Amino acid sequence: MSLCFPVTTRFAPTPSGELHLGHILAAQEARRLADIHGGRCLLRIEDLDANRTRDPAVVQQMLEDLAWMGLRFDGEIVRQSERTIAYSAALDKLRTMGLLYPCFCSRSEIRAEWEGMFRAPHGAPGYRYGGRCRTLPPDLIEEKLARGVPHAWRINMRRVQDVIGCPTWEDIGSKGVQRCVPASCEDVVLARKDAPASYHLAVVVDDAWQGVNLVSRGEDLLESTPVHRALQGVLALPVPLYAHHALLRDASGRRLSKREQACSIRALRKLGFSRQQLMEIVRSATKNGGRCCLHLP
Ligand code: GLU
């Protein structure tokens, strides 16, 4: 493991609801990793999805709750909704490299294709795109684009592998050095008509732009890291180290984020929990693989 100094981590919440204990764990972990290395911890608001996240009141409330919890961040707060020019530039670069293709599939077509491939008529959890539009004839693509058929832009991961091979990335926790095999990653969406960039593209562009060299985040995003490593490769961006932390769970092992309302900082404050108590609950959960001893009424 070779940490680059100064270490820069970040907390990057999507403001789709109230700040909850799972957020506190993620923020506290990013802060802790910055502090033990004498580094900086940045705050980035991932508010790209206009349907789910653009309510300024939600962001404001999140910021207030973070402040009430005593969590501090360094530098300016970055909002992804203000960074769309940078995402467009990255998309243009990938398009010029011949790595993107338009996908005209609806959600139900993607699901049907996936279920057909795996003969799971009742829907395998977490189905992924099977590549239906990857091989459309160029004249058909032109015709659909000219007619204004709604589409997303996907990255062709097989071509990505031709360009960058199979690079490695490193998790500073128990996972160690991992190999990214782009062709086995999904051809993820990088932009949609209603969203200028997807999570995957924005996160990679922003981590590089903000100089984040240690990405601390929940292990639910572990599957996304090879995709991000592949994007860093084709965009020629610096490759950060990663630290994937355990997610907050209740005593029976169920993810607490499934009960976001009950675990929101506002709700817990109303129940009389102090900041110190909530911090302690999260701290001891971190030491206990995410298991949390919160007893909710
Ligand atoms: N915005 C994402 C979330 O709230 C986290 C992104 C990341 O850490 O890469 O789950």
mmCIF file with all atom_site columns, N, CA and C and ligand atoms in Angstrom, residues 10-15 23 44 46 199 203 207 215-218 220-221 228, ligand 1:
data_model
loop_
_atom_site.group_PDB
_atom_site.id
_atom_site.type_symbol
_atom_site.label_atom_id
_atom_site.label_alt_id
_atom_site.label_comp_id
_atom_site.label_asym_id
_atom_site.label_entity_id
_atom_site.label_seq_id
_atom_site.pdbx_PDB_ins_code
_atom_site.Cartn_x
_atom_site.Cartn_y
_atom_site.Cartn_z
_atom_site.occupancy
_atom_site.B_iso_or_equiv
_atom_site.pdbx_formal_charge
_atom_site.auth_seq_id
_atom_site.auth_comp_id
_atom_site.auth_asym_id
_atom_site.auth_atom_id
_atom_site.pdbx_PDB_model_num
ATOM   1  N N  . ARG A 1 10  ? -13.183 11.865 1.136   1.00 0.00 ? 10  ARG A N  1
ATOM   2  C CA . ARG A 1 10  ? -14.406 12.666 0.950   1.00 0.00 ? 10  ARG A CA 1
ATOM   3  C C  . ARG A 1 10  ? -15.616 11.902 1.454   1.00 0.00 ? 10  ARG A C  1
ATOM   4  N N  . PHE A 1 11  ? -16.648 12.686 1.824   1.00 0.00 ? 11  PHE A N  1
ATOM   5  C CA . PHE A 1 11  ? -17.959 12.143 2.133   1.00 0.00 ? 11  PHE A CA 1
ATOM   6  C C  . PHE A 1 11  ? -18.863 12.668 1.032   1.00 0.00 ? 11  PHE A C  1
ATOM   7  N N  . ALA A 1 12  ? -19.595 11.761 0.347   1.00 0.00 ? 12  ALA A N  1
ATOM   8  C CA . ALA A 1 12  ? -20.316 12.171 -0.868  1.00 0.00 ? 12  ALA A CA 1
ATOM   9  C C  . ALA A 1 12  ? -21.776 11.706 -0.837  1.00 0.00 ? 12  ALA A C  1
ATOM   10 N N  . PRO A 1 13  ? -22.595 12.307 0.029   1.00 0.00 ? 13  PRO A N  1
ATOM   11 C CA . PRO A 1 13  ? -23.981 11.834 0.123   1.00 0.00 ? 13  PRO A CA 1
ATOM   12 C C  . PRO A 1 13  ? -24.849 12.257 -1.064  1.00 0.00 ? 13  PRO A C  1
ATOM   13 N N  . THR A 1 14  ? -25.817 11.414 -1.377  1.00 0.00 ? 14  THR A N  1
ATOM   14 C CA . THR A 1 14  ? -26.865 11.762 -2.333  1.00 0.00 ? 14  THR A CA 1
ATOM   15 C C  . THR A 1 14  ? -28.041 12.282 -1.507  1.00 0.00 ? 14  THR A C  1
ATOM   16 N N  . PRO A 1 15  ? -28.439 13.530 -1.704  1.00 0.00 ? 15  PRO A N  1
ATOM   17 C CA . PRO A 1 15  ? -29.483 14.088 -0.831  1.00 0.00 ? 15  PRO A CA 1
ATOM   18 C C  . PRO A 1 15  ? -30.888 13.660 -1.248  1.00 0.00 ? 15  PRO A C  1
ATOM   19 N N  . HIS A 1 23  ? -25.285 7.411  7.040   1.00 0.00 ? 23  HIS A N  1
ATOM   20 C CA . HIS A 1 23  ? -24.483 8.542  6.548   1.00 0.00 ? 23  HIS A CA 1
ATOM   21 C C  . HIS A 1 23  ? -23.427 8.928  7.580   1.00 0.00 ? 23  HIS A C  1
ATOM   22 N N  . ARG A 1 44  ? -18.922 16.433 -0.677  1.00 0.00 ? 44  ARG A N  1
ATOM   23 C CA . ARG A 1 44  ? -19.466 16.589 -2.035  1.00 0.00 ? 44  ARG A CA 1
ATOM   24 C C  . ARG A 1 44  ? -20.932 16.150 -2.033  1.00 0.00 ? 44  ARG A C  1
ATOM   25 N N  . GLU A 1 46  ? -23.978 14.866 -3.981  1.00 0.00 ? 46  GLU A N  1
ATOM   26 C CA . GLU A 1 46  ? -24.200 14.178 -5.260  1.00 0.00 ? 46  GLU A CA 1
ATOM   27 C C  . GLU A 1 46  ? -25.665 14.343 -5.672  1.00 0.00 ? 46  GLU A C  1
ATOM   28 N N  . TYR A 1 199 ? -24.048 8.493  -11.981 1.00 0.00 ? 199 TYR A N  1
ATOM   29 C CA . TYR A 1 199 ? -23.224 8.413  -10.775 1.00 0.00 ? 199 TYR A CA 1
ATOM   30 C C  . TYR A 1 199 ? -21.796 7.975  -11.120 1.00 0.00 ? 199 TYR A C  1
ATOM   31 N N  . VAL A 1 203 ? -18.679 10.521 -10.322 1.00 0.00 ? 203 VAL A N  1
ATOM   32 C CA . VAL A 1 203 ? -17.858 10.222 -9.152  1.00 0.00 ? 203 VAL A CA 1
ATOM   33 C C  . VAL A 1 203 ? -16.367 10.121 -9.536  1.00 0.00 ? 203 VAL A C  1
ATOM   34 N N  . ASP A 1 207 ? -13.725 12.799 -8.182  1.00 0.00 ? 207 ASP A N  1
ATOM   35 C CA . ASP A 1 207 ? -12.650 12.354 -7.280  1.00 0.00 ? 207 ASP A CA 1
ATOM   36 C C  . ASP A 1 207 ? -11.297 12.819 -7.820  1.00 0.00 ? 207 ASP A C  1
ATOM   37 N N  . VAL A 1 215 ? -10.514 6.915  -1.402  1.00 0.00 ? 215 VAL A N  1
ATOM   38 C CA . VAL A 1 215 ? -11.985 6.907  -1.477  1.00 0.00 ? 215 VAL A CA 1
ATOM   39 C C  . VAL A 1 215 ? -12.510 5.981  -0.396  1.00 0.00 ? 215 VAL A C  1
ATOM   40 N N  . SER A 1 216 ? -13.197 6.587  0.574   1.00 0.00 ? 216 SER A N  1
ATOM   41 C CA . SER A 1 216 ? -13.774 5.805  1.665   1.00 0.00 ? 216 SER A CA 1
ATOM   42 C C  . SER A 1 216 ? -15.279 5.755  1.438   1.00 0.00 ? 216 SER A C  1
ATOM   43 N N  . ARG A 1 217 ? -15.848 4.557  1.376   1.00 0.00 ? 217 ARG A N  1
ATOM   44 C CA . ARG A 1 217 ? -17.294 4.431  1.149   1.00 0.00 ? 217 ARG A CA 1
ATOM   45 C C  . ARG A 1 217 ? -17.760 3.048  1.558   1.00 0.00 ? 217 ARG A C  1
ATOM   46 N N  . GLY A 1 218 ? -19.082 2.858  1.556   1.00 0.00 ? 218 GLY A N  1
ATOM   47 C CA . GLY A 1 218 ? -19.659 1.616  2.039   1.00 0.00 ? 218 GLY A CA 1
ATOM   48 C C  . GLY A 1 218 ? -19.378 0.435  1.121   1.00 0.00 ? 218 GLY A C  1
ATOM   49 N N  . ASP A 1 220 ? -21.362 -1.573 -0.017  1.00 0.00 ? 220 ASP A N  1
ATOM   50 C CA . ASP A 1 220 ? -22.401 -1.755 -1.038  1.00 0.00 ? 220 ASP A CA 1
ATOM   51 C C  . ASP A 1 220 ? -21.914 -1.232 -2.393  1.00 0.00 ? 220 ASP A C  1
ATOM   52 N N  . LEU A 1 221 ? -20.860 -0.411 -2.388  1.00 0.00 ? 221 LEU A N  1
ATOM   53 C CA . LEU A 1 221 ? -20.349 0.141  -3.646  1.00 0.00 ? 221 LEU A CA 1
ATOM   54 C C  . LEU A 1 221 ? -19.143 -0.625 -4.180  1.00 0.00 ? 221 LEU A C  1
ATOM   55 N N  . HIS A 1 228 ? -15.331 1.959  -11.888 1.00 0.00 ? 228 HIS A N  1
ATOM   56 C CA . HIS A 1 228 ? -14.657 3.249  -11.718 1.00 0.00 ? 228 HIS A CA 1
ATOM   57 C C  . HIS A 1 228 ? -13.187 3.154  -12.126 1.00 0.00 ? 228 HIS A C  1
HETATM 58 N N1 . GLU B 2 .   ? -23.491 9.254  -3.366  1.00 0.00 ? 1   GLU B N1 1
HETATM 59 C C1 . GLU B 2 .   ? -23.321 7.890  -2.997  1.00 0.00 ? 1   GLU B C1 1
HETATM 60 C C2 . GLU B 2 .   ? -24.301 7.527  -1.890  1.00 0.00 ? 1   GLU B C2 1
HETATM 61 O O1 . GLU B 2 .   ? -24.874 8.403  -1.262  1.00 0.00 ? 1   GLU B O1 1
HETATM 62 C C3 . GLU B 2 .   ? -21.909 7.575  -2.533  1.00 0.00 ? 1   GLU B C3 1
HETATM 63 C C4 . GLU B 2 .   ? -20.931 7.687  -3.624  1.00 0.00 ? 1   GLU B C4 1
HETATM 64 C C5 . GLU B 2 .   ? -19.528 7.206  -3.318  1.00 0.00 ? 1   GLU B C5 1
HETATM 65 O O2 . GLU B 2 .   ? -19.110 7.233  -2.157  1.00 0.00 ? 1   GLU B O2 1
HETATM 66 O O3 . GLU B 2 .   ? -18.841 6.836  -4.249  1.00 0.00 ? 1   GLU B O3 1
HETATM 67 O O4 . GLU B 2 .   ? -24.499 6.353  -1.660  1.00 0.00 ? 1   GLU B O4 1
#
